[in-house]
């Protein structure tokens, strides 16, 4: 029922915006000097939805901010360097996007990033809980299946947890599914919408091709192949970059798409739907990605899994144990933090 709605943001980076009094989002990017952070900050600076852009990292942010500040759009840009400047970066923010951390190298799984990225996300989440507890928190840092439970537990520790405001950004899975299906069927990718549910790693990535709009019919062999390609698309980029990083440009696009949808919804736009990895009662694990109706206060309504095929049902069943383990790993990390 939701799939017809599910892509109002599909061409979000390509449309012309009307500016209104509400287009005053104050957005922070934490990890703004990195491979995702820089192109993401560029896309945010380019949007009339954003009035203030604050950039944080442990290196290079003054330079990135100076560079972006010359662009002829109205968002003011300021760079903040190192932990002592982080509170000022966060004060008054409406949305915080977190792409900070280390990327994958060939042969690594997203889970191999856990030790480094878990403590980065925990530290940054704690700062958000203290300095902008009301902000929407959008986590890009992998492994998302564990970093969202980490952010949640940190917010709980600080007594400011709101399940409607913490999002694991899985949008790149949707963007990839839309692109690959469009290529396969000769469609315009901006008109294709494939909900992708579950998590954000390997077999936990579950494209609901049966719910694709427009409807597409694929024989089982093609369905299996394209599902596998969507699930391993990140690894495809890691291999192609041959040690020089992971998906950064497409991830920046996807992160911006999600932020613009969120800000549109916060501004009162109706019918804004995006998939995201969030606290959920929709499956047999505590967090699960499904299409969400976004609103002024974050998640307005979880639209759930909907009607699915037996092939998709089987994928969900196979994903649950891995999801549960990744979630537990994140929760345990915060429990054992000093």
One Martini backbone bead per residue (centre of mass of N, CA, C, O) as a GRO file, in nm:
protein
  338
    1UNK     BB    1   0.054   0.064  -0.016
    2UNK     BB    2   0.328   0.246   0.001
    3UNK     BB    3   0.492   0.233  -0.275
    4UNK     BB    4   0.374   0.486  -0.420
    5UNK     BB    5   0.510   0.683  -0.196
    6UNK     BB    6   0.825   0.590  -0.161
    7UNK     BB    7   0.939   0.836  -0.388
    8UNK     BB    8   0.944   1.158  -0.345
    9UNK     BB    9   1.280   1.164  -0.329
   10UNK     BB   10   1.414   1.055  -0.588
   11UNK     BB   11   1.471   1.365  -0.724
   12UNK     BB   12   1.588   1.558  -0.495
   13UNK     BB   13   1.863   1.666  -0.645
   14UNK     BB   14   1.696   1.770  -0.925
   15UNK     BB   15   1.518   1.972  -0.814
   16UNK     BB   16   1.325   2.245  -0.768
   17UNK     BB   17   1.312   2.486  -0.528
   18UNK     BB   18   1.117   2.621  -0.279
   19UNK     BB   19   1.124   2.892  -0.086
   20UNK     BB   20   1.085   2.919   0.266
   21UNK     BB   21   1.066   2.995   0.595
   22UNK     BB   22   1.139   2.683   0.665
   23UNK     BB   23   1.430   2.689   0.517
   24UNK     BB   24   1.618   2.641   0.827
   25UNK     BB   25   1.834   2.424   0.845
   26UNK     BB   26   2.040   2.278   1.096
   27UNK     BB   27   2.347   2.125   0.997
   28UNK     BB   28   2.547   1.844   1.086
   29UNK     BB   29   2.884   1.719   1.021
   30UNK     BB   30   3.038   1.411   1.126
   31UNK     BB   31   3.306   1.378   0.922
   32UNK     BB   32   3.370   1.619   0.693
   33UNK     BB   33   3.672   1.526   0.570
   34UNK     BB   34   3.587   1.286   0.430
   35UNK     BB   35   3.475   1.088   0.170
   36UNK     BB   36   3.176   1.162   0.252
   37UNK     BB   37   3.167   1.442   0.393
   38UNK     BB   38   3.238   1.631   0.157
   39UNK     BB   39   3.012   1.566  -0.055
   40UNK     BB   40   2.783   1.605   0.149
   41UNK     BB   41   2.839   1.904   0.214
   42UNK     BB   42   2.797   2.000  -0.075
   43UNK     BB   43   2.498   1.914  -0.106
   44UNK     BB   44   2.396   2.081   0.137
   45UNK     BB   45   2.497   2.362   0.036
   46UNK     BB   46   2.311   2.339  -0.234
   47UNK     BB   47   2.066   2.373  -0.036
   48UNK     BB   48   1.777   2.565   0.054
   49UNK     BB   49   1.710   2.401   0.325
   50UNK     BB   50   1.986   2.520   0.419
   51UNK     BB   51   2.126   2.762   0.662
   52UNK     BB   52   2.318   2.564   0.842
   53UNK     BB   53   2.669   2.456   0.839
   54UNK     BB   54   2.831   2.213   1.040
   55UNK     BB   55   3.180   2.112   1.073
   56UNK     BB   56   3.326   1.796   1.178
   57UNK     BB   57   3.667   1.719   1.292
   58UNK     BB   58   4.016   1.615   1.342
   59UNK     BB   59   4.053   1.733   1.040
   60UNK     BB   60   4.040   2.004   0.792
   61UNK     BB   61   3.773   2.181   0.842
   62UNK     BB   62   3.856   2.476   0.780
   63UNK     BB   63   3.906   2.419   0.476
   64UNK     BB   64   3.635   2.303   0.390
   65UNK     BB   65   3.470   2.551   0.484
   66UNK     BB   66   3.607   2.768   0.314
   67UNK     BB   67   3.541   2.644   0.043
   68UNK     BB   68   3.224   2.624   0.072
   69UNK     BB   69   3.171   2.935   0.146
   70UNK     BB   70   3.195   3.028  -0.174
   71UNK     BB   71   2.920   2.939  -0.226
   72UNK     BB   72   2.610   3.062  -0.390
   73UNK     BB   73   2.470   3.000  -0.104
   74UNK     BB   74   2.301   3.054   0.205
   75UNK     BB   75   2.465   2.874   0.364
   76UNK     BB   76   2.632   2.857   0.641
   77UNK     BB   77   2.989   2.801   0.718
   78UNK     BB   78   3.147   2.584   0.970
   79UNK     BB   79   3.445   2.489   1.135
   80UNK     BB   80   3.538   2.204   1.346
   81UNK     BB   81   3.813   2.119   1.581
   82UNK     BB   82   3.784   1.894   1.780
   83UNK     BB   83   3.642   1.816   2.087
   84UNK     BB   84   3.625   2.119   2.202
   85UNK     BB   85   3.432   2.207   1.936
   86UNK     BB   86   3.174   2.024   1.929
   87UNK     BB   87   2.952   2.173   2.091
   88UNK     BB   88   2.930   2.421   1.891
   89UNK     BB   89   2.844   2.250   1.641
   90UNK     BB   90   2.560   2.141   1.786
   91UNK     BB   91   2.426   2.389   1.858
   92UNK     BB   92   2.094   2.408   1.729
   93UNK     BB   93   2.041   2.148   1.591
   94UNK     BB   94   1.829   1.947   1.377
   95UNK     BB   95   2.066   1.793   1.218
   96UNK     BB   96   2.263   1.487   1.230
   97UNK     BB   97   2.550   1.369   1.052
   98UNK     BB   98   2.727   1.034   1.052
   99UNK     BB   99   3.038   0.954   0.867
  100UNK     BB  100   3.226   0.860   1.069
  101UNK     BB  101   3.530   0.685   1.008
  102UNK     BB  102   3.614   0.382   0.869
  103UNK     BB  103   3.677   0.218   0.586
  104UNK     BB  104   3.681  -0.018   0.364
  105UNK     BB  105   3.867  -0.293   0.263
  106UNK     BB  106   3.975  -0.534   0.102
  107UNK     BB  107   3.818  -0.817   0.271
  108UNK     BB  108   3.616  -0.655   0.427
  109UNK     BB  109   3.383  -0.612   0.654
  110UNK     BB  110   3.175  -0.418   0.829
  111UNK     BB  111   3.249  -0.559   1.104
  112UNK     BB  112   3.560  -0.487   1.099
  113UNK     BB  113   3.490  -0.180   1.196
  114UNK     BB  114   3.386  -0.183   1.485
  115UNK     BB  115   3.606  -0.093   1.690
  116UNK     BB  116   3.644   0.192   1.577
  117UNK     BB  117   3.340   0.296   1.519
  118UNK     BB  118   3.204   0.255   1.792
  119UNK     BB  119   3.358   0.479   1.953
  120UNK     BB  120   3.288   0.713   1.769
  121UNK     BB  121   2.976   0.696   1.793
  122UNK     BB  122   2.961   0.716   2.100
  123UNK     BB  123   3.096   0.994   2.130
  124UNK     BB  124   2.905   1.155   1.937
  125UNK     BB  125   2.637   1.080   2.075
  126UNK     BB  126   2.701   1.209   2.349
  127UNK     BB  127   2.721   1.497   2.239
  128UNK     BB  128   2.431   1.510   2.130
  129UNK     BB  129   2.284   1.450   2.400
  130UNK     BB  130   2.403   1.719   2.531
  131UNK     BB  131   2.375   1.956   2.275
  132UNK     BB  132   2.124   1.793   2.080
  133UNK     BB  133   1.863   1.612   2.190
  134UNK     BB  134   1.641   1.701   1.949
  135UNK     BB  135   1.777   1.586   1.722
  136UNK     BB  136   1.842   1.443   1.427
  137UNK     BB  137   1.985   1.113   1.378
  138UNK     BB  138   2.232   1.025   1.120
  139UNK     BB  139   2.366   0.708   1.046
  140UNK     BB  140   2.653   0.587   0.848
  141UNK     BB  141   2.829   0.434   1.017
  142UNK     BB  142   2.998   0.148   1.024
  143UNK     BB  143   2.796  -0.084   1.144
  144UNK     BB  144   2.467  -0.010   1.142
  145UNK     BB  145   2.360  -0.268   1.297
  146UNK     BB  146   2.535  -0.138   1.554
  147UNK     BB  147   2.533   0.185   1.566
  148UNK     BB  148   2.234   0.223   1.648
  149UNK     BB  149   2.240   0.082   1.922
  150UNK     BB  150   2.455   0.270   2.032
  151UNK     BB  151   2.309   0.541   2.013
  152UNK     BB  152   2.068   0.456   2.183
  153UNK     BB  153   2.217   0.380   2.452
  154UNK     BB  154   2.342   0.660   2.492
  155UNK     BB  155   2.076   0.820   2.509
  156UNK     BB  156   1.969   0.665   2.752
  157UNK     BB  157   2.198   0.738   2.953
  158UNK     BB  158   2.105   1.058   2.915
  159UNK     BB  159   1.776   1.072   2.906
  160UNK     BB  160   1.708   1.138   2.556
  161UNK     BB  161   1.535   0.920   2.426
  162UNK     BB  162   1.414   0.894   2.073
  163UNK     BB  163   1.296   0.668   1.841
  164UNK     BB  164   1.211   0.903   1.615
  165UNK     BB  165   1.544   1.024   1.589
  166UNK     BB  166   1.691   0.746   1.498
  167UNK     BB  167   1.904   0.683   1.206
  168UNK     BB  168   1.970   0.446   0.963
  169UNK     BB  169   2.147   0.480   0.665
  170UNK     BB  170   2.007   0.290   0.374
  171UNK     BB  171   1.962   0.445   0.097
  172UNK     BB  172   2.172   0.308  -0.092
  173UNK     BB  173   2.009   0.048  -0.137
  174UNK     BB  174   1.780   0.189  -0.291
  175UNK     BB  175   1.944   0.330  -0.509
  176UNK     BB  176   2.062   0.069  -0.626
  177UNK     BB  177   1.803  -0.080  -0.689
  178UNK     BB  178   1.690   0.130  -0.883
  179UNK     BB  179   1.928   0.126  -1.084
  180UNK     BB  180   1.942  -0.181  -1.156
  181UNK     BB  181   1.649  -0.213  -1.250
  182UNK     BB  182   1.655   0.007  -1.466
  183UNK     BB  183   1.878  -0.118  -1.638
  184UNK     BB  184   1.741  -0.396  -1.689
  185UNK     BB  185   1.448  -0.242  -1.798
  186UNK     BB  186   1.477   0.050  -1.925
  187UNK     BB  187   1.455   0.273  -1.702
  188UNK     BB  188   1.389   0.541  -1.505
  189UNK     BB  189   1.535   0.577  -1.199
  190UNK     BB  190   1.345   0.819  -1.093
  191UNK     BB  191   1.080   0.605  -1.124
  192UNK     BB  192   1.204   0.407  -0.923
  193UNK     BB  193   1.079   0.179  -0.649
  194UNK     BB  194   1.267   0.007  -0.393
  195UNK     BB  195   1.223  -0.153  -0.125
  196UNK     BB  196   1.447  -0.174   0.165
  197UNK     BB  197   1.510  -0.418   0.405
  198UNK     BB  198   1.638  -0.461   0.742
  199UNK     BB  199   1.960  -0.398   0.670
  200UNK     BB  200   2.338  -0.306   0.621
  201UNK     BB  201   2.434  -0.622   0.534
  202UNK     BB  202   2.426  -0.820   0.304
  203UNK     BB  203   2.172  -1.046   0.386
  204UNK     BB  204   2.013  -0.798   0.535
  205UNK     BB  205   1.957  -0.711   0.247
  206UNK     BB  206   1.606  -0.647   0.139
  207UNK     BB  207   1.466  -0.656  -0.160
  208UNK     BB  208   1.133  -0.552  -0.273
  209UNK     BB  209   1.053  -0.636  -0.585
  210UNK     BB  210   0.741  -0.694  -0.553
  211UNK     BB  211   0.712  -0.360  -0.475
  212UNK     BB  212   0.773  -0.235  -0.727
  213UNK     BB  213   0.791   0.090  -0.882
  214UNK     BB  214   0.720  -0.029  -1.122
  215UNK     BB  215   0.625  -0.319  -1.220
  216UNK     BB  216   0.826  -0.622  -1.205
  217UNK     BB  217   0.937  -0.899  -1.409
  218UNK     BB  218   1.123  -1.181  -1.284
  219UNK     BB  219   1.310  -1.426  -1.308
  220UNK     BB  220   1.463  -1.609  -1.067
  221UNK     BB  221   1.757  -1.575  -1.167
  222UNK     BB  222   1.748  -1.263  -1.183
  223UNK     BB  223   1.656  -1.212  -0.893
  224UNK     BB  224   1.900  -1.341  -0.753
  225UNK     BB  225   2.120  -1.169  -0.891
  226UNK     BB  226   2.019  -0.879  -0.813
  227UNK     BB  227   2.013  -0.924  -0.512
  228UNK     BB  228   2.317  -0.986  -0.485
  229UNK     BB  229   2.412  -0.714  -0.599
  230UNK     BB  230   2.284  -0.533  -0.385
  231UNK     BB  231   2.427  -0.669  -0.138
  232UNK     BB  232   2.735  -0.636  -0.296
  233UNK     BB  233   2.788  -0.334  -0.393
  234UNK     BB  234   3.002  -0.236  -0.194
  235UNK     BB  235   3.220  -0.444  -0.278
  236UNK     BB  236   3.241  -0.354  -0.571
  237UNK     BB  237   3.371  -0.079  -0.493
  238UNK     BB  238   3.606  -0.171  -0.320
  239UNK     BB  239   3.741  -0.329  -0.551
  240UNK     BB  240   3.758  -0.097  -0.766
  241UNK     BB  241   3.940   0.085  -0.561
  242UNK     BB  242   4.184  -0.085  -0.456
  243UNK     BB  243   4.216   0.058  -0.145
  244UNK     BB  244   4.079   0.366  -0.191
  245UNK     BB  245   3.805   0.258  -0.072
  246UNK     BB  246   3.469   0.333  -0.074
  247UNK     BB  247   3.162   0.438  -0.077
  248UNK     BB  248   3.110   0.800  -0.124
  249UNK     BB  249   2.934   0.938  -0.345
  250UNK     BB  250   2.675   0.765  -0.324
  251UNK     BB  251   2.652   0.809  -0.017
  252UNK     BB  252   2.618   1.114  -0.026
  253UNK     BB  253   2.363   1.113  -0.191
  254UNK     BB  254   2.193   0.937   0.006
  255UNK     BB  255   2.225   1.118   0.254
  256UNK     BB  256   2.094   1.367   0.126
  257UNK     BB  257   1.825   1.246   0.059
  258UNK     BB  258   1.746   1.187   0.351
  259UNK     BB  259   1.770   1.474   0.466
  260UNK     BB  260   1.565   1.609   0.274
  261UNK     BB  261   1.325   1.442   0.362
  262UNK     BB  262   1.332   1.518   0.659
  263UNK     BB  263   1.308   1.827   0.620
  264UNK     BB  264   1.047   1.827   0.466
  265UNK     BB  265   0.883   1.696   0.699
  266UNK     BB  266   0.955   1.915   0.914
  267UNK     BB  267   0.809   2.136   0.715
  268UNK     BB  268   0.519   1.965   0.639
  269UNK     BB  269   0.546   1.754   0.446
  270UNK     BB  270   0.362   1.514   0.278
  271UNK     BB  271   0.440   1.176   0.210
  272UNK     BB  272   0.716   1.102   0.341
  273UNK     BB  273   0.930   0.830   0.226
  274UNK     BB  274   1.160   0.616   0.411
  275UNK     BB  275   1.411   0.409   0.460
  276UNK     BB  276   1.510   0.269   0.792
  277UNK     BB  277   1.720   0.198   1.066
  278UNK     BB  278   1.516   0.101   1.344
  279UNK     BB  279   1.321   0.095   1.588
  280UNK     BB  280   1.125  -0.221   1.615
  281UNK     BB  281   0.808  -0.431   1.551
  282UNK     BB  282   0.826  -0.582   1.253
  283UNK     BB  283   1.023  -0.791   1.381
  284UNK     BB  284   1.249  -1.034   1.543
  285UNK     BB  285   1.382  -0.745   1.604
  286UNK     BB  286   1.473  -0.435   1.747
  287UNK     BB  287   1.582  -0.384   1.452
  288UNK     BB  288   1.445  -0.230   1.143
  289UNK     BB  289   1.393  -0.196   0.803
  290UNK     BB  290   1.148   0.039   0.677
  291UNK     BB  291   0.901   0.209   0.577
  292UNK     BB  292   0.870   0.567   0.647
  293UNK     BB  293   0.683   0.808   0.790
  294UNK     BB  294   0.748   1.139   0.781
  295UNK     BB  295   0.788   1.416   1.018
  296UNK     BB  296   0.826   1.671   1.243
  297UNK     BB  297   0.926   1.423   1.468
  298UNK     BB  298   0.995   1.214   1.244
  299UNK     BB  299   0.846   0.943   1.311
  300UNK     BB  300   0.511   0.880   1.233
  301UNK     BB  301   0.520   0.596   1.059
  302UNK     BB  302   0.521   0.255   1.037
  303UNK     BB  303   0.469   0.065   0.734
  304UNK     BB  304   0.625  -0.180   0.705
  305UNK     BB  305   0.639  -0.465   0.499
  306UNK     BB  306   0.406  -0.608   0.384
  307UNK     BB  307   0.365  -0.757   0.087
  308UNK     BB  308   0.521  -1.076   0.017
  309UNK     BB  309   0.730  -1.305  -0.088
  310UNK     BB  310   0.876  -1.608  -0.035
  311UNK     BB  311   1.163  -1.514  -0.100
  312UNK     BB  312   1.154  -1.274   0.108
  313UNK     BB  313   1.083  -1.436   0.360
  314UNK     BB  314   1.343  -1.604   0.359
  315UNK     BB  315   1.539  -1.365   0.389
  316UNK     BB  316   1.443  -1.275   0.663
  317UNK     BB  317   1.496  -1.538   0.820
  318UNK     BB  318   1.811  -1.527   0.751
  319UNK     BB  319   1.871  -1.236   0.884
  320UNK     BB  320   1.800  -1.234   1.189
  321UNK     BB  321   2.050  -1.359   1.333
  322UNK     BB  322   2.251  -1.139   1.236
  323UNK     BB  323   2.103  -0.897   1.351
  324UNK     BB  324   2.100  -0.981   1.647
  325UNK     BB  325   2.411  -0.991   1.678
  326UNK     BB  326   2.471  -0.692   1.600
  327UNK     BB  327   2.295  -0.562   1.815
  328UNK     BB  328   2.426  -0.690   2.064
  329UNK     BB  329   2.709  -0.577   2.014
  330UNK     BB  330   2.627  -0.281   2.053
  331UNK     BB  331   2.503  -0.301   2.338
  332UNK     BB  332   2.753  -0.421   2.481
  333UNK     BB  333   2.948  -0.192   2.429
  334UNK     BB  334   2.799   0.013   2.616
  335UNK     BB  335   2.793  -0.156   2.875
  336UNK     BB  336   3.133  -0.174   2.868
  337UNK     BB  337   3.168   0.111   2.916
  338UNK     BB  338   3.339   0.356   3.104
   0.00000   0.00000   0.00000
